[in-house]
JSON list of C-alpha atoms in Angstrom, two decimals:
[
{"chain": "A", "resi": 1, "resn": "MET", "atom": "CA", "xyz": [186.81, -136.08, 187.09]},
{"chain": "A", "resi": 2, "resn": "ALA", "atom": "CA", "xyz": [186.46, -132.84, 185.14]},
{"chain": "A", "resi": 3, "resn": "ASP", "atom": "CA", "xyz": [186.96, -129.57, 186.97]},
{"chain": "A", "resi": 4, "resn": "GLU", "atom": "CA", "xyz": [183.54, -128.72, 187.86]},
{"chain": "A", "resi": 5, "resn": "THR", "atom": "CA", "xyz": [182.65, -125.26, 189.57]},
{"chain": "A", "resi": 6, "resn": "ASP", "atom": "CA", "xyz": [179.48, -124.15, 191.07]},
{"chain": "A", "resi": 7, "resn": "GLY", "atom": "CA", "xyz": [179.73, -120.86, 189.32]},
{"chain": "A", "resi": 8, "resn": "VAL", "atom": "CA", "xyz": [180.87, -118.87, 192.28]},
{"chain": "A", "resi": 9, "resn": "GLY", "atom": "CA", "xyz": [184.08, -118.36, 190.67]},
{"chain": "A", "resi": 10, "resn": "GLU", "atom": "CA", "xyz": [182.59, -116.93, 187.66]},
{"chain": "A", "resi": 11, "resn": "THR", "atom": "CA", "xyz": [180.13, -114.89, 189.28]},
{"chain": "A", "resi": 12, "resn": "PHE", "atom": "CA", "xyz": [182.90, -113.24, 191.43]},
{"chain": "A", "resi": 13, "resn": "ASP", "atom": "CA", "xyz": [184.87, -112.70, 188.23]},
{"chain": "A", "resi": 14, "resn": "ASP", "atom": "CA", "xyz": [181.96, -111.17, 186.44]},
{"chain": "A", "resi": 15, "resn": "SER", "atom": "CA", "xyz": [181.12, -108.90, 189.37]},
{"chain": "A", "resi": 16, "resn": "LEU", "atom": "CA", "xyz": [184.88, -107.96, 189.64]},
{"chain": "A", "resi": 17, "resn": "ARG", "atom": "CA", "xyz": [185.01, -107.03, 185.69]},
{"chain": "A", "resi": 18, "resn": "ILE", "atom": "CA", "xyz": [181.66, -104.78, 186.32]},
{"chain": "A", "resi": 19, "resn": "ALA", "atom": "CA", "xyz": [183.16, -103.16, 189.21]},
{"chain": "A", "resi": 20, "resn": "LEU", "atom": "CA", "xyz": [186.42, -102.42, 187.70]},
{"chain": "A", "resi": 21, "resn": "THR", "atom": "CA", "xyz": [184.63, -101.13, 184.39]},
{"chain": "A", "resi": 22, "resn": "VAL", "atom": "CA", "xyz": [182.33, -98.77, 186.76]},
{"chain": "A", "resi": 23, "resn": "ALA", "atom": "CA", "xyz": [185.35, -97.59, 188.60]},
{"chain": "A", "resi": 24, "resn": "SER", "atom": "CA", "xyz": [187.23, -96.73, 185.56]},
{"chain": "A", "resi": 25, "resn": "GLN", "atom": "CA", "xyz": [184.40, -95.01, 184.09]},
{"chain": "A", "resi": 26, "resn": "PHE", "atom": "CA", "xyz": [184.05, -92.90, 187.50]},
{"chain": "A", "resi": 27, "resn": "GLY", "atom": "CA", "xyz": [187.88, -92.54, 187.45]},
{"chain": "A", "resi": 28, "resn": "GLU", "atom": "CA", "xyz": [187.83, -90.94, 183.92]},
{"chain": "A", "resi": 29, "resn": "ARG", "atom": "CA", "xyz": [184.85, -88.74, 184.81]},
{"chain": "A", "resi": 30, "resn": "ILE", "atom": "CA", "xyz": [186.49, -87.23, 187.92]},
{"chain": "A", "resi": 31, "resn": "SER", "atom": "CA", "xyz": [189.79, -86.88, 185.81]},
{"chain": "A", "resi": 32, "resn": "ARG", "atom": "CA", "xyz": [187.74, -84.89, 183.18]},
{"chain": "A", "resi": 33, "resn": "LEU", "atom": "CA", "xyz": [186.08, -82.93, 185.75]},
{"chain": "A", "resi": 34, "resn": "ARG", "atom": "CA", "xyz": [189.36, -82.21, 187.42]},
{"chain": "A", "resi": 35, "resn": "GLU", "atom": "CA", "xyz": [190.80, -80.99, 183.82]},
{"chain": "A", "resi": 36, "resn": "GLN", "atom": "CA", "xyz": [187.83, -78.59, 183.46]},
{"chain": "A", "resi": 37, "resn": "LEU", "atom": "CA", "xyz": [188.11, -77.41, 187.02]},
{"chain": "A", "resi": 38, "resn": "ALA", "atom": "CA", "xyz": [191.85, -76.62, 186.30]},
{"chain": "A", "resi": 39, "resn": "ARG", "atom": "CA", "xyz": [191.02, -74.87, 182.89]},
{"chain": "A", "resi": 40, "resn": "GLN", "atom": "CA", "xyz": [188.26, -72.93, 184.79]},
{"chain": "A", "resi": 41, "resn": "ARG", "atom": "CA", "xyz": [190.59, -71.84, 187.57]},
{"chain": "A", "resi": 42, "resn": "GLU", "atom": "CA", "xyz": [193.12, -70.79, 185.06]},
{"chain": "A", "resi": 43, "resn": "ALA", "atom": "CA", "xyz": [190.68, -68.74, 183.15]},
{"chain": "A", "resi": 44, "resn": "ASP", "atom": "CA", "xyz": [189.35, -67.01, 186.43]},
{"chain": "A", "resi": 45, "resn": "ALA", "atom": "CA", "xyz": [192.96, -66.44, 187.26]},
{"chain": "A", "resi": 46, "resn": "ARG", "atom": "CA", "xyz": [193.50, -64.69, 183.92]},
{"chain": "A", "resi": 47, "resn": "GLN", "atom": "CA", "xyz": [190.17, -62.66, 184.15]},
{"chain": "A", "resi": 48, "resn": "GLU", "atom": "CA", "xyz": [191.25, -61.78, 187.74]},
{"chain": "A", "resi": 49, "resn": "ALA", "atom": "CA", "xyz": [194.79, -60.68, 186.65]},
{"chain": "A", "resi": 50, "resn": "ARG", "atom": "CA", "xyz": [193.27, -58.76, 183.67]},
{"chain": "A", "resi": 51, "resn": "GLU", "atom": "CA", "xyz": [190.96, -57.06, 186.39]},
{"chain": "A", "resi": 52, "resn": "LEU", "atom": "CA", "xyz": [193.67, -56.25, 188.78]},
{"chain": "A", "resi": 53, "resn": "GLN", "atom": "CA", "xyz": [195.75, -55.06, 185.94]},
{"chain": "A", "resi": 54, "resn": "SER", "atom": "CA", "xyz": [192.93, -52.72, 184.88]},
{"chain": "A", "resi": 55, "resn": "ARG", "atom": "CA", "xyz": [192.45, -51.36, 188.45]},
{"chain": "A", "resi": 56, "resn": "PHE", "atom": "CA", "xyz": [196.27, -50.98, 188.86]},
{"chain": "A", "resi": 57, "resn": "ASP", "atom": "CA", "xyz": [196.13, -48.99, 185.61]},
{"chain": "A", "resi": 58, "resn": "ALA", "atom": "CA", "xyz": [193.34, -46.78, 186.86]},
{"chain": "A", "resi": 59, "resn": "GLU", "atom": "CA", "xyz": [194.98, -46.08, 190.04]},
{"chain": "A", "resi": 60, "resn": "ARG", "atom": "CA", "xyz": [198.24, -45.34, 188.57]},
{"chain": "A", "resi": 61, "resn": "GLY", "atom": "CA", "xyz": [196.45, -42.79, 186.09]},
{"chain": "A", "resi": 62, "resn": "ALA", "atom": "CA", "xyz": [194.61, -41.09, 188.89]},
{"chain": "A", "resi": 63, "resn": "ALA", "atom": "CA", "xyz": [198.16, -40.91, 190.69]},
{"chain": "A", "resi": 64, "resn": "ARG", "atom": "CA", "xyz": [199.79, -39.41, 187.72]},
{"chain": "A", "resi": 65, "resn": "ALA", "atom": "CA", "xyz": [197.07, -36.82, 187.29]},
{"chain": "A", "resi": 66, "resn": "GLY", "atom": "CA", "xyz": [197.10, -35.88, 191.12]},
{"chain": "A", "resi": 67, "resn": "LEU", "atom": "CA", "xyz": [200.97, -35.52, 190.70]},
{"chain": "A", "resi": 68, "resn": "ALA", "atom": "CA", "xyz": [200.91, -33.10, 187.56]},
{"chain": "A", "resi": 69, "resn": "VAL", "atom": "CA", "xyz": [200.36, -30.25, 189.94]},
{"chain": "A", "resi": 70, "resn": "VAL", "atom": "CA", "xyz": [204.15, -30.74, 191.14]},
{"chain": "A", "resi": 71, "resn": "ASN", "atom": "CA", "xyz": [205.50, -29.34, 187.73]},
{"chain": "A", "resi": 72, "resn": "GLN", "atom": "CA", "xyz": [203.44, -26.03, 188.05]},
{"chain": "A", "resi": 73, "resn": "PRO", "atom": "CA", "xyz": [205.29, -23.18, 189.98]},
{"chain": "A", "resi": 74, "resn": "GLU", "atom": "CA", "xyz": [202.17, -21.56, 190.85]},
{"chain": "A", "resi": 75, "resn": "TRP", "atom": "CA", "xyz": [200.90, -24.66, 192.62]},
{"chain": "A", "resi": 76, "resn": "TRP", "atom": "CA", "xyz": [203.86, -24.51, 194.85]},
{"chain": "A", "resi": 77, "resn": "THR", "atom": "CA", "xyz": [203.30, -20.74, 196.06]},
{"chain": "A", "resi": 78, "resn": "ARG", "atom": "CA", "xyz": [199.97, -21.67, 197.24]},
{"chain": "A", "resi": 79, "resn": "ALA", "atom": "CA", "xyz": [199.99, -25.20, 198.27]},
{"chain": "A", "resi": 80, "resn": "SER", "atom": "CA", "xyz": [199.31, -26.15, 201.86]},
{"chain": "A", "resi": 81, "resn": "VAL", "atom": "CA", "xyz": [201.46, -28.44, 203.99]},
{"chain": "A", "resi": 82, "resn": "GLU", "atom": "CA", "xyz": [198.80, -31.01, 203.71]},
{"chain": "A", "resi": 83, "resn": "GLU", "atom": "CA", "xyz": [198.60, -30.70, 199.92]},
{"chain": "A", "resi": 84, "resn": "ILE", "atom": "CA", "xyz": [202.60, -31.00, 199.59]},
{"chain": "A", "resi": 85, "resn": "ALA", "atom": "CA", "xyz": [202.29, -34.29, 202.10]},
{"chain": "A", "resi": 86, "resn": "GLY", "atom": "CA", "xyz": [199.72, -35.62, 199.79]},
{"chain": "A", "resi": 87, "resn": "VAL", "atom": "CA", "xyz": [201.62, -35.38, 196.68]},
{"chain": "A", "resi": 88, "resn": "HIS", "atom": "CA", "xyz": [204.85, -36.57, 198.45]},
{"chain": "A", "resi": 89, "resn": "GLU", "atom": "CA", "xyz": [202.78, -39.73, 199.52]},
{"chain": "A", "resi": 90, "resn": "THR", "atom": "CA", "xyz": [201.55, -40.67, 196.35]},
{"chain": "A", "resi": 91, "resn": "ALA", "atom": "CA", "xyz": [204.84, -40.05, 194.56]},
{"chain": "A", "resi": 92, "resn": "THR", "atom": "CA", "xyz": [206.39, -42.28, 197.28]},
{"chain": "A", "resi": 93, "resn": "ALA", "atom": "CA", "xyz": [203.84, -44.94, 196.83]},
{"chain": "A", "resi": 94, "resn": "TRP", "atom": "CA", "xyz": [204.16, -45.15, 193.12]},
{"chain": "A", "resi": 95, "resn": "ARG", "atom": "CA", "xyz": [207.66, -43.99, 192.36]},
{"chain": "A", "resi": 96, "resn": "ASP", "atom": "CA", "xyz": [208.82, -47.68, 192.09]},
{"chain": "A", "resi": 97, "resn": "HIS", "atom": "CA", "xyz": [206.11, -48.55, 189.76]},
{"chain": "A", "resi": 98, "resn": "ASP", "atom": "CA", "xyz": [205.90, -45.69, 187.45]},
{"chain": "A", "resi": 99, "resn": "ASP", "atom": "CA", "xyz": [208.52, -43.38, 185.93]},
{"chain": "A", "resi": 100, "resn": "THR", "atom": "CA", "xyz": [205.97, -40.42, 186.12]},
{"chain": "A", "resi": 101, "resn": "ALA", "atom": "CA", "xyz": [205.83, -40.78, 189.90]},
{"chain": "A", "resi": 102, "resn": "ALA", "atom": "CA", "xyz": [209.51, -41.24, 190.28]},
{"chain": "A", "resi": 103, "resn": "ALA", "atom": "CA", "xyz": [210.00, -37.77, 188.37]},
{"chain": "A", "resi": 104, "resn": "ALA", "atom": "CA", "xyz": [207.55, -36.21, 190.66]},
{"chain": "A", "resi": 105, "resn": "HIS", "atom": "CA", "xyz": [209.20, -37.58, 193.54]},
{"chain": "A", "resi": 106, "resn": "ASP", "atom": "CA", "xyz": [212.39, -35.88, 192.32]},
{"chain": "A", "resi": 107, "resn": "THR", "atom": "CA", "xyz": [210.64, -32.69, 191.90]},
{"chain": "A", "resi": 108, "resn": "ILE", "atom": "CA", "xyz": [209.09, -32.71, 195.16]},
{"chain": "A", "resi": 109, "resn": "ARG", "atom": "CA", "xyz": [212.31, -33.29, 196.86]},
{"chain": "A", "resi": 110, "resn": "ARG", "atom": "CA", "xyz": [213.96, -30.39, 194.99]},
{"chain": "A", "resi": 111, "resn": "GLU", "atom": "CA", "xyz": [211.37, -28.08, 195.45]},
{"chain": "A", "resi": 112, "resn": "VAL", "atom": "CA", "xyz": [210.88, -28.71, 199.29]},
{"chain": "A", "resi": 113, "resn": "ARG", "atom": "CA", "xyz": [214.59, -28.52, 199.68]},
{"chain": "A", "resi": 114, "resn": "ASP", "atom": "CA", "xyz": [214.77, -25.17, 197.73]},
{"chain": "A", "resi": 115, "resn": "ARG", "atom": "CA", "xyz": [211.67, -23.63, 199.08]},
{"chain": "A", "resi": 116, "resn": "TYR", "atom": "CA", "xyz": [211.63, -24.88, 202.67]},
{"chain": "A", "resi": 117, "resn": "GLY", "atom": "CA", "xyz": [215.12, -26.12, 203.50]},
{"chain": "A", "resi": 118, "resn": "VAL", "atom": "CA", "xyz": [213.84, -29.71, 204.37]},
{"chain": "A", "resi": 119, "resn": "ASP", "atom": "CA", "xyz": [215.01, -33.16, 203.00]},
{"chain": "A", "resi": 120, "resn": "VAL", "atom": "CA", "xyz": [212.07, -35.19, 202.25]},
{"chain": "A", "resi": 121, "resn": "ASP", "atom": "CA", "xyz": [214.19, -38.30, 202.76]},
{"chain": "A", "resi": 122, "resn": "ARG", "atom": "CA", "xyz": [215.33, -37.20, 206.19]},
{"chain": "A", "resi": 123, "resn": "PRO", "atom": "CA", "xyz": [212.83, -34.46, 207.16]},
{"chain": "A", "resi": 124, "resn": "GLY", "atom": "CA", "xyz": [214.64, -34.47, 210.79]},
{"chain": "A", "resi": 125, "resn": "ALA", "atom": "CA", "xyz": [211.06, -34.31, 212.34]},
{"chain": "A", "resi": 126, "resn": "ASP", "atom": "CA", "xyz": [210.46, -35.04, 216.11]},
{"chain": "A", "resi": 127, "resn": "PRO", "atom": "CA", "xyz": [209.36, -38.68, 216.28]},
{"chain": "A", "resi": 128, "resn": "VAL", "atom": "CA", "xyz": [206.67, -37.95, 218.79]},
{"chain": "A", "resi": 129, "resn": "ALA", "atom": "CA", "xyz": [205.55, -35.25, 216.34]},
{"chain": "A", "resi": 130, "resn": "VAL", "atom": "CA", "xyz": [205.36, -37.50, 213.27]},
{"chain": "A", "resi": 131, "resn": "ALA", "atom": "CA", "xyz": [203.41, -40.25, 215.41]},
{"chain": "A", "resi": 132, "resn": "GLU", "atom": "CA", "xyz": [201.04, -37.73, 216.62]},
{"chain": "A", "resi": 133, "resn": "ALA", "atom": "CA", "xyz": [200.61, -36.42, 212.99]},
{"chain": "A", "resi": 134, "resn": "LEU", "atom": "CA", "xyz": [199.91, -39.98, 211.83]},
{"chain": "A", "resi": 135, "resn": "ARG", "atom": "CA", "xyz": [197.38, -40.74, 214.79]},
{"chain": "A", "resi": 136, "resn": "ASN", "atom": "CA", "xyz": [195.71, -37.58, 213.74]},
{"chain": "A", "resi": 137, "resn": "ALA", "atom": "CA", "xyz": [195.70, -38.33, 209.97]},
{"chain": "A", "resi": 138, "resn": "GLU", "atom": "CA", "xyz": [194.31, -42.01, 210.69]},
{"chain": "A", "resi": 139, "resn": "ARG", "atom": "CA", "xyz": [191.57, -40.23, 213.17]},
{"chain": "A", "resi": 140, "resn": "ASP", "atom": "CA", "xyz": [190.61, -37.92, 210.58]},
{"chain": "A", "resi": 141, "resn": "ARG", "atom": "CA", "xyz": [190.39, -40.45, 207.89]},
{"chain": "A", "resi": 142, "resn": "ALA", "atom": "CA", "xyz": [188.23, -42.62, 210.31]},
{"chain": "A", "resi": 143, "resn": "GLU", "atom": "CA", "xyz": [185.87, -39.84, 210.90]},
{"chain": "A", "resi": 144, "resn": "ALA", "atom": "CA", "xyz": [185.53, -38.88, 207.23]},
{"chain": "A", "resi": 145, "resn": "ARG", "atom": "CA", "xyz": [184.44, -42.62, 206.52]},
{"chain": "A", "resi": 146, "resn": "GLU", "atom": "CA", "xyz": [182.19, -42.42, 209.47]},
{"chain": "A", "resi": 147, "resn": "GLU", "atom": "CA", "xyz": [180.63, -39.05, 208.19]},
{"chain": "A", "resi": 148, "resn": "ARG", "atom": "CA", "xyz": [180.41, -40.47, 204.61]},
{"chain": "A", "resi": 149, "resn": "ARG", "atom": "CA", "xyz": [178.82, -43.55, 206.12]},
{"chain": "A", "resi": 150, "resn": "ARG", "atom": "CA", "xyz": [176.19, -41.38, 208.11]},
{"chain": "A", "resi": 151, "resn": "SER", "atom": "CA", "xyz": [175.33, -39.11, 205.23]},
{"chain": "A", "resi": 152, "resn": "GLY", "atom": "CA", "xyz": [174.55, -42.21, 203.17]},
{"chain": "A", "resi": 153, "resn": "GLU", "atom": "CA", "xyz": [172.31, -43.46, 205.94]},
{"chain": "A", "resi": 154, "resn": "ASP", "atom": "CA", "xyz": [170.81, -39.95, 206.33]},
{"chain": "A", "resi": 155, "resn": "LEU", "atom": "CA", "xyz": [170.23, -40.01, 202.48]},
{"chain": "A", "resi": 156, "resn": "THR", "atom": "CA", "xyz": [168.41, -43.23, 202.32]},
{"chain": "A", "resi": 157, "resn": "ALA", "atom": "CA", "xyz": [166.41, -42.22, 205.24]},
{"chain": "A", "resi": 158, "resn": "SER", "atom": "CA", "xyz": [165.26, -39.15, 203.68]},
{"chain": "A", "resi": 159, "resn": "GLN", "atom": "CA", "xyz": [164.58, -40.92, 200.21]},
{"chain": "A", "resi": 160, "resn": "ILE", "atom": "CA", "xyz": [162.41, -43.37, 202.14]},
{"chain": "A", "resi": 161, "resn": "LEU", "atom": "CA", "xyz": [160.54, -40.63, 203.86]},
{"chain": "A", "resi": 162, "resn": "LEU", "atom": "CA", "xyz": [160.13, -38.72, 200.50]},
{"chain": "A", "resi": 163, "resn": "ALA", "atom": "CA", "xyz": [158.93, -41.76, 198.90]},
{"chain": "A", "resi": 164, "resn": "SER", "atom": "CA", "xyz": [156.27, -42.54, 201.67]},
{"chain": "A", "resi": 165, "resn": "ALA", "atom": "CA", "xyz": [155.11, -38.86, 201.57]},
{"chain": "A", "resi": 166, "resn": "GLU", "atom": "CA", "xyz": [154.60, -39.10, 197.97]},
{"chain": "A", "resi": 167, "resn": "GLY", "atom": "CA", "xyz": [152.70, -42.21, 198.36]},
{"chain": "A", "resi": 168, "resn": "ARG", "atom": "CA", "xyz": [150.45, -40.73, 200.66]},
{"chain": "A", "resi": 169, "resn": "ASP", "atom": "CA", "xyz": [149.87, -37.89, 198.51]},
{"chain": "A", "resi": 170, "resn": "ARG", "atom": "CA", "xyz": [148.78, -40.21, 195.88]}
]
């Protein structure tokens, strides 16, 4: 008697071959999609890095411009405590990232020591007074942000009223 099959084994084999072929094709498609996604993410990361570098460069340029005043003796004769503290804050923030800011920090240190007898690295300020000054500065910044927000709302409201009035006049 010869081996006779009822075709079930062949049907199973054919179905398995088809299923494996389809699975392979899907697998390859998914693999290509992952590669495309990885390339897109890499391109996005490069773009984001360029944008961050551009923003960093712009902020550094603004810091340099703001720090230029420390090399002007006339600025020191009329500078307020807040202005001196402001340039010191900027120079401190940027000194590890920019040579111009580092030089400005040294100039500020020297000028403040020579003119006011204060060591900017160890000002010797009362910790309570420093904490109060920081709270006041943060409050002032928050109030300024709120005022800008309110003025923006007022401007928008006035523009709407003006447009409405012009519409009625027509």
